[in-house]
Amino acid sequence: MPQAKPLRSSTTGALSGAIRVPGDKSISHRSLMLGAVAIGETVIHGLLEGEDVLHTAAAMRLLGAQATRDEAGVWHVRGVGLGALAEPAQVLDMGNSGTAARLLIGLVAGHPITCVFTGDASLNKRPMARVTKPLEEMGARFVGRSGGRLPLTVVGSDGLVPVTYRLPVASAQVKSAILLAGLNTAGATTVIEAEPTRDHTELMLRHFGAEVRTERLEDGALAVTVIGQPELTGRTIHVPADPSSAAFPAVAALLRPGSEVLLNDVGMNPRRTGLYDTLVEMGADIAFENRRDQAGEPVADLRVKHGPLKGVVVPADRAPSMIDEYPVLAAAAACAEGDTVMLGLKELRVKESDRLAMVAEGLTRCGVSVQVGADDSLTVHGTGRPPKGGATVATAMDHRIAMSFLVLGMASEEPVSVDDGAFIETSFPGFAGLMNGLGAKIADA
């Protein structure tokens, strides 16, 4: 576990400059995993080199693939082919990444190998039963702690049976785990989701040569089907800048008078842009320039300028497209005029921390009036003025909580500190330096 790194963020002047935030974490994980089970070489440009993704790269090496970085920062993955992952001689340590753990559990479940998964103290508290339940229906076996929590032993099989599984909760991670298990399964494996979740797995499977079908059902749900045992071929991948990471400099620019920031190459997958849709509804001045496609993923440059924000109601059906961005939205809402009501936040309770509780507690400490509803809603009572700040916020080893309150500190009357910013490196390496380059004032506390 990294040593605790308290950080303090102070009020700044205008933020300005053009930056590219690190590569998309979701796409980076998937490119390494699918490259490892493809035939030939996969070349990855712009891979996020945060700790979460580096744990995934290490795991793929232990499973028999080659994953190396050249001097130009380009990653090369030489795959072993579908069904040919090797049984690892060591425990697979997934660090802080629930995405990596859940997806890779699905991928290895379709191989006749036994693997033991673990993670850091935060990851080992997170529930995995939502993934292991459908995989058990397919024929994999698991031995773990209550709730299927890590450390978890996975006994995979190349004789899994395909299933049709309706997701009880909208989750791209669960959907992806089932689809990846279905890759080495004879027949069609289908996941039905009532609300569309991020579709990076489907897009990338098609990019590598798999057959993936989507069908709208009579009840409005979406059925996603993968046809098993395809021949996956190594591909070239250009990873766009992560829209979840871009959210932090974007919101910071919106909150500081006189600011104008250009964020280059940001992924604009419509199932990931709920935050930006919400900010525009709040009155944010965001221009989406130079729209284009990169390896099947839509990309744009975002020009963000300061301006007043007003409170809005964020509907529950938007949650799947912005589930990671609610903490930084709450920081924006704290500075907006009027109430911002965020509905349907139950999934926030099982992220790296109980993010709903952590956000409410942190905002309260910073002098912001908030209410958590019995229906897992969050109401932030904004006054249109900077909040008081002046608090130290507990992060519970959650990188997004840490970054969100450091952004709030840039707009508060008094500095805001976080008790530990070390975990920021899992998703946004160099965050403080990049933000300070725009004019922020983030320093060791």
Coordinates of N, CA and C in Angstrom, one line a residue, residues 11-108:
T11 N -7.2 28.5 -3.1 CA -7.9 29.3 -4.2 C -6.9 29.8 -5.2
T12 N -7.3 29.8 -6.4 CA -6.4 30.1 -7.5 C -6.9 31.3 -8.3
G13 N -6.1 31.8 -9.2 CA -6.6 32.8 -10.1 C -7.2 32.0 -11.3
A14 N -7.2 32.7 -12.5 CA -7.8 32.0 -13.7 C -6.9 30.9 -14.1
L15 N -7.5 29.8 -14.5 CA -6.8 28.6 -15.1 C -6.7 28.8 -16.6
S16 N -5.6 28.5 -17.2 CA -5.5 28.6 -18.6 C -4.4 27.6 -19.2
G17 N -4.6 27.2 -20.4 CA -3.7 26.3 -21.1 C -4.4 25.2 -21.8
A18 N -3.6 24.4 -22.6 CA -4.1 23.3 -23.3 C -3.4 22.1 -22.8
I19 N -4.1 21.0 -22.5 CA -3.5 19.8 -21.9 C -4.2 18.6 -22.5
R20 N -3.5 17.4 -22.4 CA -4.2 16.1 -22.7 C -4.1 15.3 -21.4
V21 N -5.2 15.0 -20.8 CA -5.2 14.2 -19.6 C -4.8 12.7 -20.0
P22 N -4.5 11.9 -19.0 CA -4.0 10.5 -19.4 C -5.1 9.7 -20.1
G23 N -4.7 8.6 -20.7 CA -5.6 7.8 -21.5 C -6.7 7.2 -20.7
D24 N -7.8 6.8 -21.4 CA -9.0 6.3 -20.8 C -8.6 4.9 -20.1
K25 N -9.0 4.9 -18.8 CA -8.7 3.7 -18.0 C -9.5 2.5 -18.5
S26 N -10.8 2.7 -18.8 CA -11.6 1.5 -19.2 C -11.0 0.9 -20.5
I27 N -10.7 1.7 -21.4 CA -10.2 1.2 -22.7 C -8.8 0.6 -22.5
S28 N -8.0 1.2 -21.7 CA -6.6 0.7 -21.4 C -6.7 -0.7 -20.9
H29 N -7.5 -1.0 -19.8 CA -7.7 -2.3 -19.3 C -8.1 -3.3 -20.4
R30 N -9.1 -3.0 -21.1 CA -9.6 -3.9 -22.1 C -8.6 -4.2 -23.3
S31 N -7.9 -3.2 -23.7 CA -6.9 -3.4 -24.7 C -5.8 -4.4 -24.3
L32 N -5.4 -4.3 -23.1 CA -4.4 -5.3 -22.6 C -5.0 -6.7 -22.5
M33 N -6.2 -6.8 -22.0 CA -6.8 -8.1 -21.8 C -7.1 -8.8 -23.2
L34 N -7.7 -8.0 -24.1 CA -8.0 -8.6 -25.4 C -6.8 -8.9 -26.2
G35 N -5.8 -8.0 -26.1 CA -4.5 -8.2 -26.8 C -3.9 -9.5 -26.3
A36 N -4.1 -9.9 -25.1 CA -3.4 -11.1 -24.5 C -4.1 -12.3 -25.0
V37 N -5.3 -12.3 -25.5 CA -6.0 -13.5 -26.0 C -6.2 -13.5 -27.5
A38 N -5.5 -12.5 -28.1 CA -5.6 -12.4 -29.6 C -4.3 -13.1 -30.2
I39 N -4.4 -13.4 -31.5 CA -3.2 -13.9 -32.2 C -2.5 -12.8 -32.8
G40 N -1.1 -12.8 -32.5 CA -0.3 -11.7 -33.1 C -0.1 -10.6 -32.1
E41 N 0.3 -9.5 -32.6 CA 0.7 -8.3 -31.8 C -0.3 -7.2 -31.8
T42 N -0.6 -6.7 -30.6 CA -1.5 -5.6 -30.5 C -0.6 -4.4 -30.1
V43 N -0.8 -3.3 -30.8 CA 0.0 -2.1 -30.5 C -0.9 -1.0 -29.9
I44 N -0.5 -0.5 -28.8 CA -1.4 0.4 -28.0 C -0.7 1.8 -27.8
H45 N -1.3 2.8 -28.4 CA -0.8 4.1 -28.3 C -1.6 4.9 -27.2
G46 N -1.0 5.6 -26.3 CA -1.7 6.4 -25.3 C -2.3 5.6 -24.2
L47 N -1.7 4.4 -23.9 CA -2.2 3.6 -22.7 C -2.0 4.4 -21.5
L48 N -3.0 4.4 -20.6 CA -2.9 5.0 -19.3 C -1.9 4.2 -18.5
E49 N -0.8 4.9 -18.0 CA 0.2 4.2 -17.2 C 0.0 4.5 -15.7
G50 N -1.2 4.5 -15.3 CA -1.5 4.6 -13.9 C -1.4 3.2 -13.2
E51 N -1.4 3.2 -11.9 CA -1.1 2.0 -11.2 C -2.1 0.9 -11.5
D52 N -3.4 1.3 -11.6 CA -4.4 0.3 -11.9 C -4.1 -0.5 -13.2
V53 N -3.8 0.2 -14.3 CA -3.5 -0.4 -15.5 C -2.2 -1.2 -15.5
L54 N -1.2 -0.7 -14.8 CA 0.0 -1.4 -14.7 C -0.2 -2.8 -14.0
H55 N -1.1 -2.8 -13.0 CA -1.5 -4.1 -12.4 C -2.1 -5.0 -13.4
T56 N -2.9 -4.5 -14.3 CA -3.5 -5.4 -15.4 C -2.4 -5.9 -16.3
A57 N -1.4 -5.0 -16.7 CA -0.3 -5.5 -17.6 C 0.5 -6.6 -16.9
A58 N 0.7 -6.4 -15.6 CA 1.5 -7.5 -14.9 C 0.7 -8.8 -14.8
A59 N -0.6 -8.7 -14.6 CA -1.4 -9.9 -14.6 C -1.4 -10.6 -15.9
M60 N -1.5 -9.9 -17.0 CA -1.5 -10.5 -18.3 C -0.1 -11.2 -18.6
R61 N 1.0 -10.7 -18.0 CA 2.2 -11.4 -18.2 C 2.2 -12.7 -17.4
L62 N 1.7 -12.6 -16.2 CA 1.6 -13.9 -15.4 C 0.7 -14.9 -16.0
L63 N -0.2 -14.5 -16.9 CA -1.1 -15.4 -17.6 C -0.5 -15.9 -18.9
G64 N 0.7 -15.5 -19.2 CA 1.4 -16.0 -20.4 C 1.6 -15.1 -21.5
A65 N 1.0 -13.9 -21.6 CA 1.2 -12.9 -22.7 C 2.4 -12.1 -22.4
Q66 N 2.9 -11.4 -23.5 CA 3.9 -10.5 -23.4 C 3.3 -9.1 -23.5
A67 N 3.8 -8.2 -22.6 CA 3.3 -6.8 -22.6 C 4.4 -5.9 -22.2
T68 N 4.9 -5.2 -23.2 CA 6.1 -4.4 -23.0 C 5.9 -2.9 -23.5
R69 N 6.6 -2.0 -23.0 CA 6.6 -0.6 -23.4 C 7.9 -0.2 -24.1
D70 N 7.8 0.4 -25.3 CA 9.0 0.8 -26.0 C 9.4 2.2 -25.5
E71 N 10.5 2.6 -26.1 CA 11.1 3.9 -25.6 C 10.2 5.1 -26.0
A72 N 9.3 4.9 -27.0 CA 8.4 6.0 -27.4 C 7.1 6.0 -26.6
G73 N 7.0 5.1 -25.6 CA 5.8 5.0 -24.8 C 4.7 4.2 -25.4
V74 N 5.0 3.5 -26.5 CA 4.0 2.7 -27.1 C 4.1 1.3 -26.5
W75 N 2.9 0.7 -26.2 CA 2.9 -0.7 -25.6 C 2.6 -1.7 -26.7
H76 N 3.3 -2.9 -26.5 CA 3.2 -4.0 -27.5 C 2.8 -5.2 -26.7
V77 N 1.6 -5.8 -27.1 CA 1.1 -7.0 -26.4 C 1.1 -8.1 -27.4
R78 N 1.9 -9.2 -27.1 CA 1.9 -10.4 -28.0 C 1.0 -11.4 -27.3
G79 N -0.1 -11.7 -27.9 CA -1.1 -12.6 -27.3 C -0.8 -14.1 -27.5
V80 N -1.5 -14.9 -26.7 CA -1.3 -16.3 -26.7 C -2.5 -17.0 -27.5
G81 N -3.5 -16.3 -27.8 CA -4.7 -16.9 -28.5 C -5.8 -17.2 -27.5
L82 N -7.0 -17.2 -27.9 CA -8.2 -17.4 -27.1 C -8.1 -18.8 -26.5
G83 N -8.3 -19.0 -25.2 CA -8.3 -20.3 -24.6 C -6.9 -20.8 -24.2
A84 N -5.9 -20.0 -24.5 CA -4.5 -20.4 -24.2 C -3.9 -19.7 -23.0
L85 N -4.6 -19.0 -22.2 CA -4.0 -18.3 -21.1 C -3.4 -19.4 -20.2
A86 N -2.2 -19.1 -19.6 CA -1.5 -20.1 -18.7 C -1.9 -19.9 -17.3
E87 N -1.9 -21.0 -16.5 CA -2.2 -20.9 -15.1 C -1.0 -20.1 -14.4
P88 N -1.3 -19.0 -13.7 CA -0.2 -18.2 -13.1 C 0.4 -18.9 -11.9
A89 N 1.7 -18.6 -11.8 CA 2.5 -19.2 -10.7 C 2.3 -18.4 -9.4
Q90 N 1.7 -17.2 -9.6 CA 1.6 -16.3 -8.4 C 0.2 -15.8 -8.4
V91 N -0.2 -15.2 -7.2 CA -1.4 -14.5 -7.0 C -1.5 -13.3 -8.0
L92 N -2.7 -13.1 -8.5 CA -2.9 -11.9 -9.4 C -3.4 -10.7 -8.6
D93 N -2.5 -9.7 -8.4 CA -2.8 -8.6 -7.5 C -3.3 -7.5 -8.4
M94 N -4.6 -7.1 -8.2 CA -5.3 -6.1 -9.1 C -5.2 -4.7 -8.5
G95 N -4.5 -4.6 -7.4 CA -4.3 -3.2 -6.8 C -5.6 -2.6 -6.3
N96 N -6.0 -1.5 -6.9 CA -7.2 -0.8 -6.4 C -8.3 -0.9 -7.5
S97 N -8.1 -1.7 -8.5 CA -9.1 -1.6 -9.7 C -10.2 -2.7 -9.6
G98 N -11.4 -2.2 -9.4 CA -12.5 -3.1 -9.5 C -12.8 -3.5 -10.9
T99 N -12.6 -2.6 -11.9 CA -12.8 -2.9 -13.3 C -11.9 -4.0 -13.7
A100 N -10.6 -3.9 -13.4 CA -9.6 -5.0 -13.8 C -10.0 -6.3 -13.2
A101 N -10.3 -6.3 -11.9 CA -10.6 -7.5 -11.2 C -11.8 -8.2 -11.8
R102 N -12.9 -7.5 -11.9 CA -14.1 -8.1 -12.4 C -14.0 -8.6 -13.8
L103 N -13.4 -7.8 -14.7 CA -13.3 -8.2 -16.1 C -12.4 -9.4 -16.2
L104 N -11.2 -9.4 -15.5 CA -10.3 -10.5 -15.7 C -10.8 -11.8 -15.0
I105 N -11.6 -11.6 -14.0 CA -12.3 -12.8 -13.4 C -13.1 -13.5 -14.5
G106 N -13.8 -12.7 -15.3 CA -14.7 -13.2 -16.3 C -13.8 -13.8 -17.4
L107 N -12.7 -13.2 -17.8 CA -11.9 -13.7 -18.9 C -11.3 -15.1 -18.5
V108 N -10.7 -15.2 -17.3 CA -10.0 -16.4 -16.9 C -11.1 -17.5 -16.6

